[in-house]
């Protein structure tokens, strides 16, 4: 009996276990086990939506046992504390799990770079983080609404997001959008709320071209964010955040940390070659450099593909590309055949700035398209659906579509409340589709006439021309002459 253990039930771990289950479907001599410290898979890419009250808490997690129901994968809920690579055993507090092949899929965690006061900051890297942050923000508004002390209200209603990369921008945008709703609910003036986005870089989303950066910044400001760029956090306190060694202090009870990540605790503990803030160095087959029976997927990988200068990005697409390669290579180890090398091509990234606006760069190396607004949001949802179909299946897609488009609160979607079944304009949707269709159909019918003669552009009768008038009056006098001749004959 060969034992394969997948450690971690995030995007990479779930997809690897699914691919392995398919490959060894009829093989009773292979046992596949997925271990995660949580009983559910979390859609990390949607955390900010829960943290800022856009979608229901339950919409971003899925029970791991449900995902693998009916598949040849044992799901175990336990936190692994160490790995003995010589004995090929994983250990948790109370149990040991033997393996022949191990897949490391344990993802990342936020890092504070040793900045003092991290215990006062809110993180955004798990389901619990998102739910806690949401309740904290609600509490800040609740407390502020109960006090008339101006200074205290200001402190309670100041929110600082640290980090202007993907996660920070998504969180700051979402908060800007939620603010309006919160102010209405707690009877607080929007002028009293201060939102800051802080980063030591000079601009937000530095991986994007300037045009997209400007659009992103403009929208963040429109949502009420003050940009504090070129500023490093020196200390976080219970009631303030200190920037640039004391140059600036912002009084606040809410610091949201989105400024950097490092490898998971378990990767930190185990003895394997690491690089790039706690990632496991692999060869092209995605085996750990030190142990060929240990494979690595998703955010845990440190691998620089041939011809590239940087390691693969810690993004969902990397998780999705690495999973089938590792499943194939383990299959080959057991059944024989050729290993595959990891040669990923990445297709860009999309960032939501609230539910109604976003920026995106999509395409492939050498051919990138920049989108903003509607097209960026459309591509974000489209790509999410592709990811989720693979990892979580059609059931999750249904619930994703429902919470993103049909159960929208306060019009917080790029299609507004148009599709929301709780919105009074829901009935207008089929009407709009009908009117749009008729408009297009009429346009297409008239187009050939315009192409034939551009004077038809307004589709109005042409003005009479001078010679045409002469010809017409000649014809009329002929008719009158003929009629009067006939009348004379009759008389
Ligand atoms: C707020 C936010 C927004 C993001 N937005 C995007 C985006 O728009 N696009 C994009 O491509 N990427 C985005 N990312 C990054 C993306 O989520 C990650 O790249 C992806 O989740 C990596 O998948 P993974 O399976 O490697 O790790 P994870 O999804 O982190 O899964 C790791 C799993 O391992 C488990 N685990 C860890 N340690 C142990 C242990 N010791 N014992 C047992 N189980 C353990 C964890 O519980 C977890 O389930 C975002 C991330 C965040 C936090």
Coordinates of C-alpha atoms and ligand atoms in Angstrom, one line a residue:
X1 CA 0.0 0.0 0.0
X2 CA 1.4 3.4 -1.0
X3 CA 0.4 6.3 1.2
X4 CA 0.2 9.8 -0.3
X5 CA -0.4 12.6 2.2
X6 CA -1.4 16.1 1.0
X7 CA -0.7 18.6 3.8
X8 CA -3.0 21.7 3.4
X9 CA -6.5 22.1 2.0
X10 CA -6.1 25.4 0.2
X11 CA -6.4 25.9 -3.6
X12 CA -3.3 23.9 -4.3
X13 CA -3.9 21.0 -1.8
X14 CA -7.5 20.5 -2.8
X15 CA -6.7 20.4 -6.5
X16 CA -3.7 18.1 -6.1
X17 CA -5.8 15.7 -4.0
X18 CA -8.6 15.8 -6.6
X19 CA -6.2 15.1 -9.4
X20 CA -4.6 12.2 -7.5
X21 CA -8.0 10.8 -6.7
X22 CA -8.8 10.7 -10.4
X23 CA -5.6 9.1 -11.4
X24 CA -5.8 6.4 -8.7
X25 CA -9.6 6.0 -8.9
X26 CA -9.6 2.2 -9.3
X27 CA -6.3 1.5 -7.4
X28 CA -6.9 -0.1 -4.0
X29 CA -3.2 -0.1 -3.3
X30 CA -2.9 3.7 -3.0
X31 CA -4.3 5.6 -0.1
X32 CA -4.7 9.4 -0.4
X33 CA -5.1 11.5 2.7
X34 CA -5.6 15.3 2.9
X35 CA -4.8 16.9 6.3
X36 CA -5.8 20.5 7.2
X37 CA -5.9 22.2 10.6
X38 CA -9.3 23.6 9.6
X39 CA -12.4 21.6 8.7
X40 CA -13.1 23.8 5.7
X41 CA -11.4 25.2 2.6
X42 CA -11.3 29.0 2.6
X43 CA -11.6 31.1 -0.6
X44 CA -8.8 33.4 0.5
X45 CA -9.2 35.7 -2.5
X46 CA -12.6 36.8 -1.2
X47 CA -11.6 37.5 2.4
X48 CA -11.9 41.3 2.0
X49 CA -15.6 40.9 0.9
X50 CA -16.4 39.2 4.3
X51 CA -14.2 41.6 6.3
X52 CA -16.1 44.6 4.8
X53 CA -19.6 43.1 5.0
X54 CA -20.2 42.7 1.3
X55 CA -21.0 38.9 1.3
X56 CA -22.1 36.5 4.0
X57 CA -19.5 34.9 6.1
X58 CA -20.4 31.4 5.0
X59 CA -20.1 32.2 1.3
X60 CA -16.3 32.0 1.3
X61 CA -15.7 28.6 2.9
X62 CA -16.6 25.1 2.0
X63 CA -16.5 21.9 4.1
X64 CA -13.5 19.8 3.1
X65 CA -15.4 16.6 3.7
X66 CA -18.2 17.8 1.4
X67 CA -15.6 18.6 -1.3
X68 CA -14.2 15.0 -1.2
X69 CA -17.5 13.2 -0.6
X70 CA -17.6 10.1 -2.8
X71 CA -13.9 10.4 -3.7
X72 CA -11.1 8.1 -2.6
X73 CA -9.6 10.8 -0.4
X74 CA -9.6 10.6 3.4
X75 CA -9.9 14.1 5.0
X76 CA -8.2 14.5 8.4
X77 CA -8.6 17.6 10.5
X78 CA -5.4 18.1 12.5
X79 CA -2.5 20.6 12.8
X80 CA 0.8 19.1 11.8
X81 CA 3.7 20.3 14.0
X82 CA 6.6 18.6 12.5
X83 CA 7.8 16.2 9.7
X84 CA 10.4 13.5 10.2
X85 CA 11.8 13.1 6.7
X86 CA 13.9 10.0 7.6
X87 CA 11.1 8.1 9.2
X88 CA 8.6 9.6 6.7
X89 CA 6.2 10.6 9.4
X90 CA 4.1 13.8 10.1
X91 CA 3.4 14.5 13.7
X92 CA 0.6 16.5 15.3
X93 CA 0.1 17.0 19.0
X94 CA -1.5 13.5 19.5
X95 CA -1.1 11.6 16.2
X96 CA 1.5 10.4 13.7
X97 CA 0.8 10.0 10.0
X98 CA 3.1 7.9 7.8
X99 CA 3.6 8.7 4.2
X100 CA 5.4 7.4 1.1
X101 CA 4.8 10.6 -0.8
X102 CA 4.2 14.0 0.9
X103 CA 2.7 17.1 -0.9
X104 CA 3.4 20.3 1.0
X105 CA 0.5 22.8 0.3
X106 CA 0.5 24.8 3.5
X107 CA 0.4 28.3 2.0
X108 CA 1.6 31.5 3.8
X109 CA 1.0 33.8 6.7
X110 CA 1.4 37.5 7.2
X111 CA 4.8 38.8 8.3
X112 CA 5.4 42.0 10.3
X113 CA 9.2 42.3 9.6
X114 CA 9.8 42.6 13.3
X115 CA 7.8 45.8 13.7
X116 CA 6.8 46.2 17.3
X117 CA 3.2 46.0 18.3
X118 CA 2.0 43.5 15.7
X119 CA -0.5 42.1 18.3
X120 CA -2.5 45.3 17.9
X121 CA -2.9 44.9 14.1
X122 CA -5.6 43.0 12.3
X123 CA -4.5 40.4 9.7
X124 CA -6.4 39.3 6.7
X125 CA -5.2 35.8 5.9
X126 CA -7.9 33.4 7.1
X127 CA -11.6 33.0 7.5
X128 CA -11.3 33.8 11.2
X129 CA -9.3 37.0 10.5
X130 CA -12.0 38.2 8.1
X131 CA -14.8 37.6 10.5
X132 CA -13.0 39.1 13.4
X133 CA -12.1 42.2 11.4
X134 CA -15.7 42.6 10.3
X135 CA -17.0 42.5 13.9
X136 CA -14.2 44.9 15.0
X137 CA -15.2 47.5 12.4
X138 CA -18.9 47.2 13.4
X139 CA -17.9 47.6 17.0
X140 CA -15.9 50.8 16.2
X141 CA -18.9 52.4 14.5
X142 CA -21.2 51.2 17.4
X143 CA -18.9 52.6 20.1
X144 CA -18.5 55.9 18.2
X145 CA -22.2 56.3 17.9
X146 CA -22.5 56.0 21.7
X147 CA -20.0 58.7 22.6
X148 CA -20.0 62.5 22.1
X149 CA -16.3 62.9 22.9
X150 CA -15.0 64.3 19.6
X151 CA -11.4 63.0 20.0
X152 CA -12.6 59.5 20.9
X153 CA -15.0 59.4 18.0
X154 CA -12.2 60.4 15.6
X155 CA -9.9 57.7 16.9
X156 CA -12.7 55.1 16.7
X157 CA -13.6 56.2 13.2
X158 CA -10.1 56.1 11.8
X159 CA -9.1 53.0 9.8
X160 CA -5.5 52.5 8.5
X161 CA -4.7 49.8 5.9
X162 CA -1.0 49.1 5.8
X163 CA 0.2 47.8 2.4
X164 CA -0.8 49.0 -1.0
X165 CA -0.4 45.7 -2.9
X166 CA -3.3 43.5 -4.0
X167 CA -4.7 42.6 -0.5
X168 CA -4.3 46.2 0.9
X169 CA -5.9 47.9 -2.1
X170 CA -8.8 45.4 -2.1
X171 CA -9.4 45.9 1.6
X172 CA -9.2 49.7 1.5
X173 CA -11.5 49.8 -1.5
X174 CA -14.0 47.6 0.2
X175 CA -13.9 49.6 3.4
X176 CA -14.5 52.8 1.4
X177 CA -17.6 51.3 -0.1
X178 CA -18.9 49.9 3.2
X179 CA -18.4 53.2 5.0
X180 CA -21.4 54.8 3.3
X181 CA -23.7 52.0 4.6
X182 CA -22.2 52.0 8.1
X183 CA -22.6 55.7 8.5
X184 CA -26.2 55.4 7.5
X185 CA -26.9 52.6 9.9
X186 CA -25.1 54.2 12.9
X187 CA -26.3 57.8 12.1
X188 CA -22.7 59.1 11.7
X189 CA -21.7 61.7 9.2
X190 CA -19.3 60.4 6.5
X191 CA -17.0 63.4 7.2
X192 CA -16.2 62.0 10.6
X193 CA -14.7 58.8 9.1
X194 CA -11.0 58.8 8.0
X195 CA -9.5 56.0 5.9
X196 CA -5.8 55.8 5.2
X197 CA -3.7 53.5 3.0
X198 CA -0.1 53.5 4.0
X199 CA 2.9 52.1 2.1
X200 CA 6.6 52.7 1.9
X201 CA 6.4 52.5 -1.9
X202 CA 5.7 55.7 -3.8
X203 CA 2.5 54.3 -5.4
X204 CA -0.1 51.6 -5.1
X205 CA 0.0 48.3 -7.0
X206 CA 3.6 48.8 -8.2
X207 CA 3.5 45.8 -10.5
X208 CA 1.0 47.6 -12.8
X209 CA 1.6 50.2 -15.5
X210 CA 1.2 53.8 -14.5
X211 CA -2.1 54.2 -16.3
X212 CA -3.7 51.5 -14.2
X213 CA -2.1 52.8 -11.0
X214 CA -3.5 56.3 -11.6
X215 CA -7.0 54.8 -12.1
X216 CA -6.7 52.7 -9.0
X217 CA -5.5 55.6 -6.9
X218 CA -8.2 57.9 -8.2
X219 CA -10.9 55.4 -7.3
X220 CA -9.4 54.8 -3.8
X221 CA -9.5 58.5 -3.2
X222 CA -13.0 58.8 -4.5
X223 CA -14.0 56.2 -1.9
X224 CA -12.5 58.4 0.8
X225 CA -9.0 57.0 1.2
X226 CA -6.1 59.2 2.0
X227 CA -2.9 57.9 0.4
X228 CA 0.1 58.0 2.7
X229 CA 2.9 56.8 0.4
X230 CA 6.7 56.7 1.0
X231 CA 5.9 56.0 4.7
X232 CA 7.2 53.0 6.7
X233 CA 5.3 51.8 9.8
X234 CA 7.7 52.1 12.8
X235 CA 5.3 50.9 15.5
X236 CA 1.7 49.8 16.1
X237 CA 0.1 50.7 19.4
X238 CA -3.4 50.0 20.8
X239 CA -4.5 53.5 19.9
X240 CA -2.2 54.7 17.1
X241 CA 0.2 53.8 14.4
X242 CA 3.6 55.5 14.2
X243 CA 5.1 56.2 10.7
X244 CA 8.6 57.1 9.6
X245 CA 10.1 56.8 13.2
X246 CA 7.7 59.3 14.7
X247 CA 7.4 61.8 11.8
X248 CA 3.7 61.1 11.7
X249 CA 1.3 59.5 14.1
X250 CA -2.2 58.5 13.2
X251 CA -4.5 57.9 16.2
X252 CA -6.6 54.8 15.4
X253 CA -7.9 51.6 17.0
X254 CA -7.8 49.8 13.6
X255 CA -4.6 48.9 11.8
X256 CA -5.2 46.4 9.0
X257 CA -1.9 44.7 8.1
X258 CA -1.6 43.7 4.4
X259 CA 2.1 44.5 4.0
X260 CA 3.8 41.2 3.4
X261 CA 3.7 37.4 3.7
X262 CA 6.1 34.6 4.6
X263 CA 5.9 30.8 4.6
X264 CA 3.6 29.0 7.0
X265 CA 4.7 28.0 10.5
X266 CA 5.2 24.4 9.5
X267 CA 7.6 25.3 6.6
X268 CA 9.5 27.5 9.1
X269 CA 9.9 24.4 11.4
X270 CA 10.9 21.7 9.0
X271 CA 14.4 21.1 7.7
X272 CA 14.3 21.7 4.0
X273 CA 16.1 24.2 1.8
X274 CA 14.2 27.4 1.8
X275 CA 14.4 30.8 0.0
X276 CA 12.3 33.9 -0.5
X277 CA 10.7 34.3 2.9
X278 CA 10.0 30.7 3.8
X279 CA 9.3 29.0 0.5
X280 CA 10.6 25.5 -0.2
X281 CA 13.2 25.3 -3.0
X282 CA 12.2 22.8 -5.6
X283 CA 13.6 21.3 -8.8
X284 CA 11.6 21.6 -12.1
X285 CA 9.6 18.5 -11.2
X286 CA 8.4 20.4 -8.1
X287 CA 10.3 18.0 -5.7
X288 CA 12.0 19.5 -2.7
X289 CA 15.7 19.8 -3.4
X290 CA 16.5 17.7 -0.3
X291 CA 13.8 14.9 -0.5
X292 CA 12.6 13.5 -3.7
X293 CA 9.5 12.0 -2.1
X294 CA 8.4 15.4 -0.9
X295 CA 6.6 17.5 -3.6
X296 CA 5.6 21.1 -3.2
X297 CA 2.5 23.0 -4.6
X298 CA 1.0 26.5 -4.5
X299 CA 2.5 29.3 -2.4
X300 CA 5.0 27.0 -0.8
X301 CA 7.0 26.6 -4.0
X302 CA 10.2 28.5 -4.6
X303 CA 11.1 27.8 -8.2
X304 CA 12.4 30.0 -11.0
X305 CA 11.2 28.6 -14.3
X306 CA 13.7 28.5 -17.2
X307 CA 14.2 31.8 -18.9
X308 CA 12.6 33.8 -15.9
X309 CA 14.3 36.0 -13.4
X310 CA 11.8 35.7 -10.6
X311 CA 10.2 32.8 -8.7
X312 CA 6.7 31.8 -9.6
X313 CA 4.1 34.2 -8.1
X314 CA 2.2 33.3 -4.9
X315 CA -1.2 33.4 -6.6
X316 CA -4.1 31.1 -7.3
X317 CA -3.0 30.5 -10.9
X318 CA 0.3 29.1 -9.6
X319 CA -1.6 26.8 -7.3
X320 CA -3.8 25.6 -10.2
X321 CA -0.8 25.0 -12.6
X322 CA 1.4 23.2 -10.1
X323 CA -1.3 20.7 -8.8
X324 CA -1.6 18.6 -12.0
X325 CA 2.1 18.5 -12.5
X326 CA 2.7 17.1 -9.0
X327 CA -0.2 14.6 -9.3
X328 CA 1.2 13.4 -12.6
X329 CA 4.8 13.1 -11.1
X330 CA 3.6 11.1 -8.1
X331 CA 1.5 8.8 -10.4
X332 CA 4.7 8.2 -12.5
X333 CA 6.7 7.5 -9.3
X334 CA 4.3 4.7 -8.5
X335 CA 3.2 3.4 -11.9
X336 CA 6.2 4.3 -14.0
X337 CA 6.6 6.8 -16.9
X338 CA 8.1 10.2 -17.5
X339 CA 8.1 13.0 -15.0
X340 CA 6.8 16.4 -16.2
X341 CA 8.6 19.6 -15.7
X342 CA 6.8 22.7 -14.4
X343 CA 6.6 25.3 -17.2
X344 CA 3.8 27.6 -16.1
X345 CA 2.4 30.5 -18.2
X346 CA 0.6 33.2 -16.1
X347 CA -2.3 35.2 -17.4
X348 CA -2.3 38.3 -15.3
X349 CA -4.1 39.6 -12.3
X350 CA -7.2 41.6 -11.3
X351 CA -7.9 43.8 -8.3
X352 CA -11.3 44.8 -7.0
X353 CA -11.5 48.2 -5.5
X354 CA -14.9 47.7 -3.8
X355 CA -17.6 45.6 -5.5
X356 CA -18.2 48.1 -8.3
X357 CA -14.8 48.9 -9.7
X358 CA -11.5 47.2 -10.4
X359 CA -8.3 47.2 -12.5
X360 CA -6.8 44.3 -14.3
X361 CA -3.9 43.3 -16.5
X362 CA -4.6 40.1 -18.4
X363 CA -3.1 38.3 -21.4
X364 CA 0.2 36.5 -21.7
X365 CA 3.9 37.4 -21.9
X366 CA 4.4 40.0 -24.6
X367 CA 0.6 40.7 -25.0
X368 CA -1.0 42.3 -22.0
X369 CA -4.3 44.1 -22.0
X370 CA -5.1 46.7 -19.3
X371 CA -8.7 46.9 -18.2
X372 CA -10.5 49.1 -15.7
X373 CA -14.1 49.4 -14.4
X374 CA -16.7 47.1 -15.9
X375 CA -14.3 45.0 -18.1
X376 CA -11.8 44.5 -15.2
X377 CA -14.6 43.3 -12.9
X378 CA -16.0 41.1 -15.6
X379 CA -12.6 39.5 -16.1
X380 CA -12.1 39.1 -12.3
X381 CA -15.4 37.2 -11.9
X382 CA -14.8 35.2 -15.1
X383 CA -11.4 34.0 -13.9
X384 CA -12.7 33.3 -10.4
X385 CA -15.4 31.1 -11.9
X386 CA -12.7 29.2 -13.9
X387 CA -10.6 28.7 -10.7
X388 CA -13.5 27.7 -8.6
X389 CA -14.9 25.2 -11.1
X390 CA -11.6 23.3 -11.0
X391 CA -11.0 23.4 -7.3
X392 CA -14.5 23.5 -5.7
X393 CA -16.9 22.3 -8.4
X394 CA -20.2 23.5 -9.8
X395 CA -22.0 23.8 -6.5
X396 CA -19.6 26.5 -5.3
X397 CA -20.0 28.3 -8.6
X398 CA -23.7 28.5 -8.1
X399 CA -23.3 29.9 -4.6
X400 CA -20.6 32.3 -5.9
X401 CA -22.9 33.7 -8.6
X402 CA -25.7 34.0 -6.1
X403 CA -23.7 36.0 -3.6
X404 CA -21.8 38.1 -6.1
X405 CA -24.7 39.0 -8.4
X406 CA -28.1 38.0 -7.0
X407 CA -27.8 38.6 -3.2
X408 CA -26.1 42.0 -3.5
X409 CA -26.5 44.4 -0.6
X410 CA -26.6 48.2 -1.2
X411 CA -25.8 47.7 -5.0
X412 CA -22.2 46.6 -4.1
X413 CA -21.6 44.8 -7.4
X414 CA -20.3 45.9 -10.8
X415 CA -23.8 45.3 -12.2
X416 CA -25.3 47.4 -9.3
X417 CA -28.5 46.0 -7.9
X418 CA -29.7 45.1 -11.4
X419 CA -29.7 41.4 -10.8
X420 CA -30.4 41.5 -7.1
X421 CA -33.6 39.7 -6.3
X422 CA -34.0 41.8 -3.2
X423 CA -33.9 45.0 -5.3
X424 CA -37.1 46.6 -6.6
X425 CA -35.5 47.0 -10.1
X426 CA -35.2 43.2 -10.6
X427 CA -38.2 43.2 -12.9
X428 CA -36.5 45.7 -15.2
X429 CA -33.8 43.2 -16.1
X430 CA -35.8 41.2 -18.7
X431 CA -37.3 44.4 -20.0
X432 CA -33.8 45.9 -20.5
X433 CA -32.6 42.7 -22.3
X434 CA -35.6 42.9 -24.6
X435 CA -35.1 46.6 -25.4
X436 CA -31.4 46.1 -25.9
X437 CA -32.1 43.1 -28.2
X438 CA -34.7 45.0 -30.3
X439 CA -32.4 48.1 -30.6
X440 CA -29.5 45.9 -31.9
X441 CA -31.8 44.0 -34.3
X442 CA -33.1 47.2 -35.8
X443 CA -29.6 48.6 -36.0
X444 CA -28.4 45.5 -37.9
X445 CA -31.3 45.6 -40.3
X446 CA -30.6 49.3 -41.2
X447 CA -26.8 49.0 -41.4
X448 CA -26.7 47.6 -45.0
X449 CA -28.9 50.5 -46.2
X450 CA -26.4 53.0 -44.7
X451 CA -23.5 51.2 -46.1
X452 CA -25.2 51.2 -49.5
X453 CA -25.8 54.9 -49.5
X454 CA -24.4 57.0 -46.6
X455 CA -27.2 59.6 -47.2
X456 CA -29.5 57.1 -45.5
X457 CA -27.7 57.6 -42.3
X458 CA -30.7 59.4 -40.7
X459 CA -33.1 57.0 -42.6
X460 CA -35.3 60.0 -43.5
X461 CA -36.9 60.6 -47.0
X462 CA -34.4 62.5 -49.2
X463 CA -35.2 66.2 -50.1
X464 CA -36.6 66.6 -53.6
X465 CA -33.9 67.5 -56.2
X466 CA -34.5 70.3 -58.9
X467 CA -34.6 68.0 -61.9
X468 CA -36.7 65.5 -60.1
X469 CA -39.3 68.3 -59.4
X470 CA -39.3 69.2 -63.1
X471 CA -39.8 65.6 -64.2
X472 CA -42.6 65.2 -61.7
X473 CA -44.5 68.4 -62.8
X474 CA -44.1 67.2 -66.4
X475 CA -45.6 63.9 -65.5
X476 CA -48.5 65.7 -63.7
X477 CA -49.3 67.9 -66.7
X478 CA -49.3 64.8 -69.0
X479 CA -51.8 63.1 -66.7
X480 CA -54.0 66.3 -66.6
X481 CA -53.8 66.6 -70.4
X482 CA -54.8 63.0 -70.9
X483 CA -57.7 63.3 -68.4
X484 CA -59.1 66.5 -70.0
X485 CA -58.8 64.9 -73.5
X486 CA -60.8 61.9 -72.3
X487 CA -63.4 64.2 -70.7
X488 CA -63.8 66.2 -74.0
X489 CA -64.4 62.9 -76.0
X490 CA -67.0 61.8 -73.5
X491 CA -68.8 65.1 -73.7
Ligands
LIG1 C1 -7.1 38.7 1.0 C2 -6.4 37.9 -0.1 C3 -6.7 38.2 -1.4 C4 -6.0 37.5 -2.4 N1 -6.4 37.8 -3.7 C5 -5.8 37.1 -4.7 C6 -6.3 37.3 -6.0 O1 -7.1 38.1 -6.3 N2 -5.7 36.5 -7.0 C7 -4.8 35.5 -6.7 O2 -4.3 34.9 -7.7 N3 -4.3 35.3 -5.5 C8 -4.9 36.0 -4.5 N4 -4.5 35.8 -3.2 C9 -3.4 34.8 -2.9 C10 -4.0 33.4 -3.0 O3 -5.0 33.3 -2.1 C11 -2.9 32.3 -2.6 O4 -1.9 32.4 -3.6 C12 -3.5 30.9 -2.6 O5 -4.4 30.8 -1.6 C13 -2.4 29.9 -2.4 O6 -3.0 28.6 -2.3 P1 -2.3 27.5 -1.4 O7 -3.1 26.3 -1.5 O8 -0.9 27.4 -1.7 O9 -2.3 28.0 0.1 P2 -3.6 28.4 1.0 O10 -4.8 28.7 0.2 O11 -3.1 29.4 2.0 O12 -3.9 27.0 1.8 C14 -3.0 26.5 2.8 C15 -3.8 25.5 3.7 O13 -2.8 24.8 4.5 C16 -3.4 24.7 5.8 N5 -2.3 24.5 6.7 C17 -1.2 25.4 6.9 N6 -0.4 24.9 7.9 C18 -0.9 23.7 8.3 C19 -0.5 22.7 9.2 N7 0.6 22.9 10.0 N8 -1.3 21.6 9.4 C20 -2.4 21.5 8.7 N9 -2.9 22.4 7.8 C21 -2.1 23.5 7.6 C22 -4.2 26.0 6.0 O14 -5.2 25.8 7.0 C23 -4.8 26.2 4.6 O15 -6.0 25.6 4.4 C24 -5.1 36.5 -2.1 C25 -4.8 36.2 -0.8 C26 -5.4 36.9 0.2 C27 -5.1 36.6 1.7

